[in-house]
Short mmCIF file of C-alpha atoms in Angstrom, two decimals:
data_model
loop_
_atom_site.label_atom_id
_atom_site.label_comp_id
_atom_site.label_asym_id
_atom_site.label_seq_id
_atom_site.Cartn_x
_atom_site.Cartn_y
_atom_site.Cartn_z
CA UNK A 3 120.09 81.49 46.91
CA UNK A 4 117.00 82.94 45.23
CA UNK A 5 114.04 80.63 44.60
CA UNK A 6 112.84 80.67 41.01
CA UNK A 7 109.11 80.52 41.61
CA UNK A 8 106.10 82.68 42.20
CA UNK A 9 105.97 83.88 45.82
CA UNK A 10 102.30 82.95 46.09
CA UNK A 11 102.61 79.43 44.72
CA UNK A 12 101.53 76.56 47.00
CA UNK A 13 104.40 74.89 48.84
CA UNK A 14 105.83 72.09 46.72
CA UNK A 15 103.71 72.89 43.67
CA UNK A 16 104.92 73.95 40.25
CA UNK A 17 104.04 77.47 39.11
CA UNK A 18 100.60 77.49 37.49
CA UNK A 19 100.30 77.82 33.71
CA UNK A 20 98.83 81.01 32.28
CA UNK A 21 95.08 80.88 31.70
CA UNK A 22 93.80 80.01 28.19
CA UNK A 23 90.49 80.61 26.50
CA UNK A 24 89.24 77.30 27.86
CA UNK A 25 90.70 77.71 31.36
CA UNK A 26 88.45 78.39 34.35
CA UNK A 27 88.07 81.98 35.45
CA UNK A 28 91.42 83.13 36.98
CA UNK A 29 89.63 84.93 39.78
CA UNK A 30 87.80 81.76 40.76
CA UNK A 31 91.08 79.80 40.69
CA UNK A 32 92.74 82.37 42.93
CA UNK A 33 89.92 82.21 45.43
CA UNK A 34 90.04 78.43 45.48
CA UNK A 35 93.81 78.42 45.99
CA UNK A 36 93.83 81.21 48.59
CA UNK A 37 96.67 80.71 51.07
CA UNK A 38 96.70 82.00 54.63
CA UNK A 39 99.17 84.83 55.18
CA UNK A 40 101.06 82.98 57.91
CA UNK A 41 101.62 79.99 55.59
CA UNK A 42 103.19 81.92 52.73
CA UNK A 43 106.70 81.95 54.11
CA UNK A 44 107.04 78.27 53.19
CA UNK A 45 106.59 79.04 49.49
CA UNK A 46 110.31 79.66 49.00
CA UNK A 47 111.25 76.10 49.92
CA UNK A 48 109.33 74.44 47.08
CA UNK A 49 108.99 71.45 49.37
CA UNK A 50 108.03 68.13 47.72
CA UNK A 51 104.90 66.56 49.17
CA UNK A 52 104.38 63.38 47.19
CA UNK A 53 103.85 60.13 49.05
CA UNK A 54 106.79 58.61 47.19
CA UNK A 55 109.10 61.38 48.40
CA UNK A 56 107.89 61.09 51.98
CA UNK A 57 108.65 57.38 51.95
CA UNK A 58 112.03 57.86 50.28
CA UNK A 59 113.28 60.67 52.57
CA UNK A 60 112.56 58.56 55.65
CA UNK A 61 114.40 55.49 54.34
CA UNK A 62 118.00 54.21 54.69
CA UNK A 63 119.45 56.26 57.54
CA UNK A 64 122.18 54.94 59.77
CA UNK A 65 122.07 55.22 63.55
CA UNK A 66 122.65 58.65 65.05
CA UNK A 67 125.78 59.22 67.17
CA UNK A 68 125.55 57.92 70.72
CA UNK A 69 124.08 60.31 73.25
CA UNK A 70 125.81 61.74 76.33
CA UNK A 71 127.21 59.31 78.86
CA UNK A 72 127.37 61.58 81.89
CA UNK A 73 126.05 64.82 83.39
CA UNK A 74 127.19 68.32 82.64
CA UNK A 75 129.74 69.77 85.11
CA UNK A 76 127.02 72.21 86.14
CA UNK A 77 124.39 69.55 86.95
CA UNK A 78 125.10 69.05 90.66
CA UNK A 79 125.41 72.80 91.24
CA UNK A 80 122.09 73.43 89.48
CA UNK A 81 120.44 70.76 91.65
CA UNK A 82 121.63 72.57 94.78
CA UNK A 83 120.19 75.84 93.47
CA UNK A 84 116.83 74.16 92.83
CA UNK A 85 116.86 72.86 96.38
CA UNK A 86 117.41 76.36 97.74
CA UNK A 87 114.54 77.69 95.63
CA UNK A 88 112.30 74.82 96.72
CA UNK A 89 112.65 75.76 100.38
CA UNK A 90 111.32 79.25 99.64
CA UNK A 91 108.03 78.10 98.10
CA UNK A 92 106.84 74.90 99.81
CA UNK A 93 103.74 73.30 98.30
CA UNK A 94 103.68 75.55 95.22
CA UNK A 95 104.27 74.72 91.55
CA UNK A 96 107.07 76.86 90.12
CA UNK A 97 107.26 77.37 86.36
CA UNK A 98 110.53 78.57 84.82
CA UNK A 99 110.47 78.83 81.00
CA UNK A 100 113.56 78.94 78.81
CA UNK A 101 111.69 81.27 76.47
CA UNK A 102 110.76 81.06 72.80
CA UNK A 103 112.68 81.79 69.65
CA UNK A 104 112.44 85.49 68.77
CA UNK A 105 111.82 86.71 65.24
CA UNK A 106 114.59 88.92 63.85
CA UNK A 107 112.94 89.63 60.51
CA UNK A 108 110.13 87.89 58.68
CA UNK A 109 110.85 84.16 59.16
CA UNK A 110 114.41 84.38 60.50
CA UNK A 111 115.12 84.17 64.23
CA UNK A 112 117.73 85.62 66.52
CA UNK A 113 120.19 83.10 67.86
CA UNK A 114 118.47 81.62 70.89
CA UNK A 115 119.60 82.35 74.44
CA UNK A 116 117.61 80.82 77.31
CA UNK A 117 116.29 82.93 80.15
CA UNK A 118 118.99 83.29 82.78
CA UNK A 119 116.84 81.78 85.55
CA UNK A 120 116.29 78.69 83.40
CA UNK A 121 120.02 78.39 82.70
CA UNK A 122 120.84 78.85 86.39
CA UNK A 123 118.45 76.12 87.55
CA UNK A 124 119.13 73.56 84.79
CA UNK A 125 122.83 74.11 84.06
CA UNK A 126 122.09 74.36 80.34
CA UNK A 127 123.91 77.05 78.37
CA UNK A 128 124.53 78.12 74.75
CA UNK A 129 121.34 77.91 72.67
CA UNK A 130 119.63 75.14 74.60
CA UNK A 131 116.61 74.63 74.57
CA UNK A 132 113.98 76.92 72.95
CA UNK A 133 110.42 76.55 74.30
CA UNK A 134 111.57 74.30 77.14
CA UNK A 135 110.01 74.75 80.57
CA UNK A 136 111.40 73.69 83.94
CA UNK A 137 108.64 72.93 86.41
CA UNK A 138 109.17 72.29 90.09
CA UNK A 139 106.20 70.17 91.17
CA UNK A 140 105.43 70.14 94.90
CA UNK A 141 105.88 66.82 96.70
CA UNK A 142 105.84 65.88 100.38
CA UNK A 143 109.52 66.60 100.97
CA UNK A 144 110.00 69.57 98.66
CA UNK A 145 109.77 69.61 94.87
CA UNK A 146 110.30 67.24 91.97
CA UNK A 147 111.88 68.93 88.94
CA UNK A 148 110.68 68.00 85.46
CA UNK A 149 112.07 69.46 82.25
CA UNK A 150 109.47 69.73 79.48
CA UNK A 151 110.82 70.32 75.99
CA UNK A 152 110.38 69.55 72.33
CA UNK A 153 112.30 66.30 71.76
CA UNK A 154 113.97 65.34 68.49
CA UNK A 155 111.45 64.21 65.87
CA UNK A 156 111.77 60.92 64.03
CA UNK A 157 113.08 60.76 60.47
CA UNK A 158 109.68 59.53 59.39
CA UNK A 159 108.06 62.86 60.30
CA UNK A 160 107.56 65.92 58.13
CA UNK A 161 109.32 68.01 60.78
CA UNK A 162 112.55 66.12 60.06
CA UNK A 163 113.05 67.72 56.63
CA UNK A 164 110.41 70.45 56.36
CA UNK A 165 110.39 72.53 59.55
CA UNK A 166 112.90 75.37 59.22
CA UNK A 167 112.63 76.27 62.92
CA UNK A 168 112.98 72.85 64.50
CA UNK A 169 113.69 70.32 61.76
CA UNK A 170 116.91 68.31 61.85
CA UNK A 171 117.72 69.09 58.22
CA UNK A 172 117.57 72.81 59.01
CA UNK A 173 118.94 73.31 62.52
CA UNK A 174 120.57 69.98 63.36
CA UNK A 175 119.54 67.16 65.66
CA UNK A 176 118.00 68.18 68.95
CA UNK A 177 118.48 66.07 72.08
CA UNK A 178 116.16 63.25 72.99
CA UNK A 179 114.33 63.06 76.31
CA UNK A 180 116.93 60.59 77.51
CA UNK A 181 119.81 62.83 76.40
CA UNK A 182 118.68 65.82 78.46
CA UNK A 183 117.91 63.66 81.46
CA UNK A 184 121.48 62.34 81.42
CA UNK A 185 122.96 65.82 80.94
CA UNK A 186 120.96 67.64 83.59
CA UNK A 187 119.95 64.92 86.03
CA UNK A 188 116.38 66.23 85.72
CA UNK A 189 113.41 64.05 84.77
CA UNK A 190 112.18 64.95 81.28
CA UNK A 191 108.85 64.91 79.46
CA UNK A 192 107.57 66.00 76.05
CA UNK A 193 106.37 69.59 75.80
CA UNK A 194 102.87 68.52 74.81
CA UNK A 195 102.45 67.08 78.32
CA UNK A 196 103.00 70.47 79.95
CA UNK A 197 99.40 71.72 79.98
CA UNK A 198 98.10 68.67 81.83
CA UNK A 199 101.02 68.78 84.25
CA UNK A 200 100.35 72.43 85.10
CA UNK A 201 96.72 71.69 85.87
CA UNK A 202 97.32 68.69 88.13
CA UNK A 203 95.78 69.12 91.61
CA UNK A 204 95.01 72.79 90.96
CA UNK A 205 91.81 74.05 92.51
CA UNK A 206 90.38 76.44 95.03
CA UNK A 207 92.26 74.75 97.86
CA UNK A 208 94.81 72.95 95.69
CA UNK A 209 98.27 73.66 94.36
CA UNK A 210 99.13 77.30 93.66
CA UNK A 211 101.23 78.25 90.62
CA UNK A 212 103.89 80.86 90.02
CA UNK A 213 105.56 81.58 86.66
CA UNK A 214 108.56 83.74 85.82
CA UNK A 215 107.04 86.93 84.36
CA UNK A 216 108.09 87.95 80.88
CA UNK A 217 109.98 84.75 80.10
CA UNK A 218 107.44 83.17 77.73
CA UNK A 219 104.04 84.70 76.98
CA UNK A 220 102.60 81.40 75.73
CA UNK A 221 103.54 79.55 78.91
CA UNK A 222 102.28 82.41 81.07
CA UNK A 223 98.95 82.22 79.26
CA UNK A 224 98.80 78.46 79.98
CA UNK A 225 99.49 79.08 83.65
CA UNK A 226 96.89 81.85 83.81
CA UNK A 227 94.28 79.61 82.22
CA UNK A 228 94.90 76.97 84.87
CA UNK A 229 94.98 79.21 87.91
CA UNK A 230 92.23 81.57 86.80
CA UNK A 231 91.66 84.92 88.45
CA UNK A 232 93.88 84.32 91.46
CA UNK A 233 94.21 87.41 93.61
CA UNK A 234 97.58 89.14 93.36
CA UNK A 235 98.92 86.69 90.80
CA UNK A 236 101.18 89.36 89.26
CA UNK A 237 102.63 90.09 92.70
CA UNK A 238 103.15 86.38 93.34
CA UNK A 239 105.00 85.98 90.05
CA UNK A 240 107.10 89.03 90.87
CA UNK A 241 108.09 87.37 94.15
CA UNK A 242 109.34 84.36 92.18
CA UNK A 243 111.39 86.59 89.87
CA UNK A 244 112.77 88.38 92.91
CA UNK A 245 113.77 85.10 94.56
CA UNK A 246 115.42 83.81 91.39
CA UNK A 247 117.43 87.03 91.12
CA UNK A 248 118.51 86.94 94.76
CA UNK A 249 119.52 83.30 94.36
CA UNK A 250 122.38 84.53 92.16
CA UNK A 251 123.75 87.21 94.51
CA UNK A 252 126.30 84.79 95.97
CA UNK A 253 128.14 82.78 93.33
CA UNK A 254 128.97 79.15 93.98
CA UNK A 255 132.37 77.65 93.10
CA UNK A 256 131.22 76.56 89.63
CA UNK A 257 129.97 80.06 88.84
CA UNK A 258 133.22 81.65 89.98
CA UNK A 259 135.12 79.24 87.74
CA UNK A 260 132.95 80.28 84.79
CA UNK A 261 133.48 83.95 85.58
CA UNK A 262 137.24 83.42 85.57
CA UNK A 263 137.00 81.78 82.15
CA UNK A 264 134.88 84.64 80.79
CA UNK A 265 137.32 87.23 82.10
CA UNK A 266 140.35 85.40 80.68
CA UNK A 267 138.72 85.16 77.25
CA UNK A 268 137.81 88.84 77.41
CA UNK A 269 141.40 89.83 78.20
CA UNK A 270 142.52 87.94 75.09
CA UNK A 271 139.92 89.86 73.10
CA UNK A 272 141.30 93.20 74.30
CA UNK A 273 144.77 92.17 73.16
CA UNK A 274 143.36 91.41 69.71
CA UNK A 275 141.74 94.83 69.63
CA UNK A 276 145.07 96.55 70.34
CA UNK A 277 146.79 94.56 67.61
CA UNK A 278 144.12 95.78 65.18
CA UNK A 279 144.19 99.47 66.14
CA UNK A 280 146.26 100.52 63.14
CA UNK A 281 143.72 99.02 60.78
CA UNK A 282 140.98 100.75 62.78
CA UNK A 283 142.68 104.12 62.22
CA UNK A 284 142.86 103.46 58.48
CA UNK A 285 139.20 102.49 58.16
CA UNK A 286 136.44 105.08 57.72
CA UNK A 287 134.42 103.26 60.39
CA UNK A 288 137.28 102.27 62.64
CA UNK A 289 135.00 101.72 65.62
CA UNK A 290 133.39 98.87 63.63
CA UNK A 291 136.84 97.34 63.15
CA UNK A 292 137.25 97.25 66.93
CA UNK A 293 133.74 95.89 67.47
CA UNK A 294 134.16 93.20 64.80
CA UNK A 295 137.56 92.20 66.18
CA UNK A 296 136.21 91.65 69.68
CA UNK A 297 132.90 90.13 68.65
CA UNK A 298 134.60 87.66 66.31
CA UNK A 299 136.91 86.65 69.13
CA UNK A 300 133.92 86.17 71.45
CA UNK A 301 132.33 83.71 69.02
CA UNK A 302 135.63 81.84 68.69
CA UNK A 303 136.38 81.73 72.40
CA UNK A 304 132.88 81.46 73.88
CA UNK A 305 129.19 81.60 73.07
CA UNK A 306 128.97 85.27 72.03
CA UNK A 307 129.41 88.71 73.52
CA UNK A 308 127.62 89.18 76.82
CA UNK A 309 126.20 92.51 75.61
CA UNK A 310 126.65 94.84 72.64
CA UNK A 311 130.28 95.93 72.47
CA UNK A 312 130.98 99.61 73.05
CA UNK A 313 133.80 100.86 70.81
CA UNK A 314 133.75 104.60 71.42
CA UNK A 315 136.51 106.78 70.02
CA UNK A 316 137.06 110.44 70.82
CA UNK A 317 133.91 112.28 71.87
CA UNK A 318 131.82 109.12 71.38
CA UNK A 319 133.38 107.89 74.64
CA UNK A 320 131.28 110.48 76.48
CA UNK A 321 128.10 108.63 75.42
CA UNK A 322 127.79 105.93 78.05
CA UNK A 323 126.16 103.23 75.92
CA UNK A 324 127.60 104.09 72.50
CA UNK A 325 126.94 100.92 70.46
CA UNK A 326 126.43 102.42 67.00
CA UNK A 327 130.19 102.13 66.58
CA UNK A 328 130.28 103.84 63.19
CA UNK A 329 132.86 106.56 63.84
CA UNK A 330 136.47 107.06 62.93
CA UNK A 331 139.36 106.15 65.23
CA UNK A 332 141.85 108.99 65.05
CA UNK A 333 145.50 109.18 66.02
CA UNK A 334 146.03 111.29 69.13
CA UNK A 335 142.63 110.42 70.61
CA UNK A 336 141.56 107.66 72.98
CA UNK A 337 139.11 104.84 72.42
CA UNK A 338 136.91 103.46 75.18
CA UNK A 339 136.25 99.75 74.74
CA UNK A 340 133.59 98.18 76.99
CA UNK A 341 133.23 94.50 76.14
CA UNK A 342 132.75 91.03 77.57
CA UNK A 343 132.90 87.46 76.36
CA UNK A 344 129.96 85.26 77.33
CA UNK A 345 131.23 81.69 77.68
CA UNK A 346 129.27 78.55 76.75
CA UNK A 347 127.66 78.41 80.20
CA UNK A 348 126.32 81.96 79.56
CA UNK A 349 128.37 83.68 82.28
CA UNK A 350 129.84 86.95 81.03
CA UNK A 351 132.67 89.28 81.82
CA UNK A 352 132.26 93.08 81.67
CA UNK A 353 135.51 95.01 81.31
CA UNK A 354 136.34 98.51 80.11
CA UNK A 355 139.69 99.93 79.15
CA UNK A 356 140.29 103.40 77.72
CA UNK A 357 143.24 103.21 75.35
CA UNK A 358 145.38 105.88 73.68
CA UNK A 359 145.04 105.06 69.98
CA UNK A 360 148.77 105.35 69.27
CA UNK A 361 149.81 103.75 72.56
CA UNK A 362 150.82 106.88 74.49
CA UNK A 363 148.65 109.19 76.63
CA UNK A 364 148.89 112.94 76.22
CA UNK A 365 149.37 114.97 79.38
CA UNK A 366 145.68 115.91 79.58
CA UNK A 367 144.49 112.38 78.80
CA UNK A 368 146.77 110.98 81.48
CA UNK A 369 145.48 113.48 84.04
CA UNK A 370 141.86 112.45 83.47
CA UNK A 371 142.78 108.78 83.31
CA UNK A 372 144.69 108.94 86.60
CA UNK A 373 141.74 110.59 88.35
CA UNK A 374 139.46 107.73 87.26
CA UNK A 375 142.04 105.13 88.27
CA UNK A 376 142.41 106.71 91.71
CA UNK A 377 138.64 106.57 92.13
CA UNK A 378 138.65 102.89 91.16
CA UNK A 379 141.44 102.13 93.61
CA UNK A 380 139.50 103.86 96.39
CA UNK A 381 136.49 101.67 95.57
CA UNK A 382 138.63 98.52 95.65
CA UNK A 383 139.89 99.50 99.11
CA UNK A 384 136.39 99.30 100.62
CA UNK A 385 135.13 96.32 98.58
CA UNK A 386 135.49 93.80 101.38
CA UNK A 387 133.22 91.74 103.65
CA UNK A 388 131.41 93.79 106.28
CA UNK A 389 131.16 96.96 104.21
CA UNK A 390 128.05 97.72 102.20
CA UNK A 391 127.61 97.64 98.45
CA UNK A 392 126.79 101.36 98.45
CA UNK A 393 130.14 102.09 100.17
CA UNK A 394 131.98 101.13 96.96
CA UNK A 395 130.28 103.91 95.02
CA UNK A 396 130.69 106.41 97.84
CA UNK A 397 134.45 105.83 97.98
CA UNK A 398 134.84 106.40 94.26
CA UNK A 399 132.72 109.56 94.37
CA UNK A 400 134.88 111.10 97.09
CA UNK A 401 137.86 110.94 94.74
CA UNK A 402 135.93 112.15 91.71
CA UNK A 403 134.50 115.13 93.62
CA UNK A 404 137.88 116.06 95.11
CA UNK A 405 139.62 115.93 91.73
CA UNK A 406 136.94 117.99 89.97
CA UNK A 407 137.08 120.53 92.79
CA UNK A 408 140.87 120.76 92.47
CA UNK A 409 140.43 121.43 88.74
CA UNK A 410 138.02 124.26 89.55
CA UNK A 411 135.01 122.65 87.85
CA UNK A 412 132.61 122.56 90.82
CA UNK A 413 130.49 125.49 91.99
CA UNK A 414 131.65 124.86 95.56
CA UNK A 415 133.80 122.52 97.59
CA UNK A 416 134.04 118.76 97.18
CA UNK A 417 132.27 118.35 100.52
CA UNK A 418 129.37 120.52 99.36
CA UNK A 419 129.14 118.50 96.15
CA UNK A 420 129.09 115.19 98.02
CA UNK A 421 126.12 116.35 100.09
CA UNK A 422 122.89 114.74 98.80
CA UNK A 423 121.57 118.24 98.08
CA UNK A 424 124.60 119.01 95.90
CA UNK A 425 125.95 116.20 93.73
CA UNK A 426 127.44 118.62 91.18
CA UNK A 427 130.25 116.19 90.37
CA UNK A 428 127.69 113.74 89.01
CA UNK A 429 127.35 115.94 85.90
CA UNK A 430 130.50 114.20 84.69
CA UNK A 431 129.67 110.70 85.99
CA UNK A 432 125.94 110.08 85.98
CA UNK A 433 126.13 106.28 86.34
CA UNK A 434 126.77 104.12 89.39
CA UNK A 435 130.16 102.64 90.18
CA UNK A 436 129.13 98.99 90.43
CA UNK A 437 126.60 96.35 89.43
CA UNK A 438 126.42 92.63 90.07
CA UNK A 439 127.71 90.38 87.29
CA UNK A 440 127.09 86.78 86.25
CA UNK A 441 124.61 85.19 83.86
CA UNK A 442 123.39 88.70 83.06
CA UNK A 443 125.76 91.58 82.57
CA UNK A 444 123.56 93.47 85.04
CA UNK A 445 122.90 90.42 87.17
CA UNK A 446 120.44 90.07 90.04
CA UNK A 447 118.54 93.15 88.86
CA UNK A 448 115.24 92.08 90.46
CA UNK A 449 116.76 91.68 93.92
CA UNK A 450 115.36 93.77 96.74
CA UNK A 451 117.14 97.01 97.58
CA UNK A 452 118.12 95.73 101.02
CA UNK A 453 119.87 92.75 99.44
CA UNK A 454 121.54 94.74 96.66
CA UNK A 455 122.27 98.43 97.15
CA UNK A 456 122.06 98.31 100.95
CA UNK A 457 123.52 94.81 101.30
CA UNK A 458 126.53 93.92 103.41
CA UNK A 459 129.21 92.50 101.12
CA UNK A 460 129.74 88.75 101.43
CA UNK A 461 132.29 86.30 99.99
CA UNK A 462 131.13 85.00 96.63
CA UNK A 463 129.64 88.26 95.38
CA UNK A 464 130.90 89.28 91.94
CA UNK A 465 130.42 92.82 90.69
CA UNK A 466 132.08 95.54 88.66
CA UNK A 467 134.01 98.59 89.78
CA UNK A 468 133.77 101.16 86.96
CA UNK A 469 134.13 104.86 87.71
CA UNK A 470 134.48 107.28 84.82
CA UNK A 471 134.69 110.90 83.74
CA UNK A 472 132.96 112.15 80.60
CA UNK A 473 133.52 115.64 79.21
CA UNK A 474 131.36 116.15 76.14
CA UNK A 475 132.69 118.18 73.23
CA UNK A 476 130.01 120.84 73.66
CA UNK A 477 130.34 121.08 77.47
CA UNK A 478 131.08 124.74 78.17
CA UNK A 479 131.46 124.09 81.91
CA UNK A 480 134.92 122.60 81.36
CA UNK A 481 138.11 123.93 79.77
CA UNK A 482 138.48 123.30 76.04
CA UNK A 483 141.38 120.93 76.59
CA UNK A 484 139.06 118.49 78.42
CA UNK A 485 136.22 118.57 75.91
CA UNK A 486 135.71 115.36 73.97
CA UNK A 487 137.52 113.18 76.53
CA UNK A 488 135.74 110.21 78.07
CA UNK A 489 137.47 107.71 80.37
CA UNK A 490 136.10 104.63 82.10
CA UNK A 491 138.08 101.87 83.80
CA UNK A 492 136.05 98.79 84.66
CA UNK A 493 137.15 95.62 86.43
CA UNK A 494 135.33 92.51 87.63
CA UNK A 495 135.68 91.89 91.35
CA UNK A 496 135.16 88.81 93.52
CA UNK A 497 134.60 89.36 97.23
CA UNK A 498 136.73 86.93 99.22
CA UNK A 499 136.84 85.98 102.90
CA UNK A 500 139.48 88.59 103.69
CA UNK A 501 139.00 91.20 100.97
CA UNK A 502 138.61 91.03 97.22
CA UNK A 503 140.21 89.70 94.07
CA UNK A 504 140.39 91.68 90.86
CA UNK A 505 139.45 88.97 88.37
CA UNK A 506 140.50 91.18 85.47
CA UNK A 507 143.88 92.24 86.89
CA UNK A 508 145.67 90.63 83.93
CA UNK A 509 144.63 93.64 81.84
CA UNK A 510 146.87 96.59 82.76
CA UNK A 511 145.25 99.51 84.57
CA UNK A 512 148.01 101.98 85.48
CA UNK A 513 148.84 104.38 82.61
CA UNK A 514 152.52 103.38 82.42
CA UNK A 515 151.53 99.71 82.33
CA UNK A 516 148.88 100.34 79.68
CA UNK A 517 151.47 102.06 77.47
CA UNK A 518 154.01 99.27 77.92
CA UNK A 519 151.39 96.58 77.21
CA UNK A 520 150.17 98.36 74.09
CA UNK A 521 153.72 98.96 72.86
CA UNK A 522 154.47 95.26 73.05
CA UNK A 523 151.32 94.38 71.09
CA UNK A 524 151.65 97.15 68.49
CA UNK A 525 155.30 96.38 67.81
CA UNK A 526 154.93 92.61 68.01
#
């Protein structure tokens, strides 16, 4: 709704009358009424400021709904994670911000998502709680956790009706200190107490601080002001980020449950996509139809998508992170859909299926698809405790290299290509086969190499298996029949005590099963 007022008028004031012969000099008036640039965004609200209004807007409100009566299901699990972190940094103050709201354009913000380390250690998901900071204060037997955040303002405050970022009239009621303490089991305090709390007992021989780098620049500046020019402070903060990432390498039972929910919701989203393929073919930007179908489902079934949906038809499927999604979806081609639902707890799935648009693979499409599926199956065979993470990729590459050699695409043998000095097969699959998955789609990314790439697989690890082959339309190193074909098959895998579980097995993988599944959805 457009505001009918001058954009430079004072907030809450009527537009000034034109100057007359007896009016003061307009230039002098403008100088007197000069408004700071950062304050001008409030002009559109035409907010009333009279004392009578302020008294009236605060009057005659009934009680708010009762607060929570018990903890979140995640609370006890988050407490155990904090305990594990505490043992790594005895005697130090650990600062884990949720992060601030981020400006999308002018005075509108992106939907808030807390930093994954904050979500992991507090159990809070969805859009809770911008600007909040979890601090682990050192005590004799470990750490005491305190959650500092901006509590709900009273109805007698200007924030209540006037603050478009935090006000209850604008964004709804925020929790009270007591509410979050009940939900998380963590002691709470107002955000304006944070600075003093950070500085407590800090000195040359006192408490040392670490803060998660990049999470919140304002909080980092507060920490830096307190600790001063501490030697190697960036390295110390990096060690905290590393530890927080490695803390998520092995999922606990609650996390596995959330991953199952994310995968199940994602499978439902893929079924919706198939049902909408005919409309996608009819639309001039059919890829957007697929994207909108899945993304709408993600908002209905969970919090959002876990990452930007890839809806890549035809040759677009050979661009690994194609998220423009503005192309046509044509009969006779395939469409690569890489998508994941992020559930309310912020855990996300990450699944890819490459689908024949009309429900049936051509002979060439099936040949490429089967090669990728065979590579995935080889990776599954070695994804078990005792093997190393890198072995999963190596197994997939053996199949990819052998198949490309059989098709006459390599300049030598498969064995020569697999040699570190060769790697010719990687022209058609430049990405890795797996990455850890959880709160981030590329989870645990700050973990040390020896605990990630070189790690021995352990029960509780969750990662993807996603080989692919990508033959670009202008690739003269392959026969014309292969050009413009891109195939990726991606599943989410849980390492178990005696092997692995394909969490996304409900979505068909074998070409015959894909065709039968699509036929049932397209004809239903």
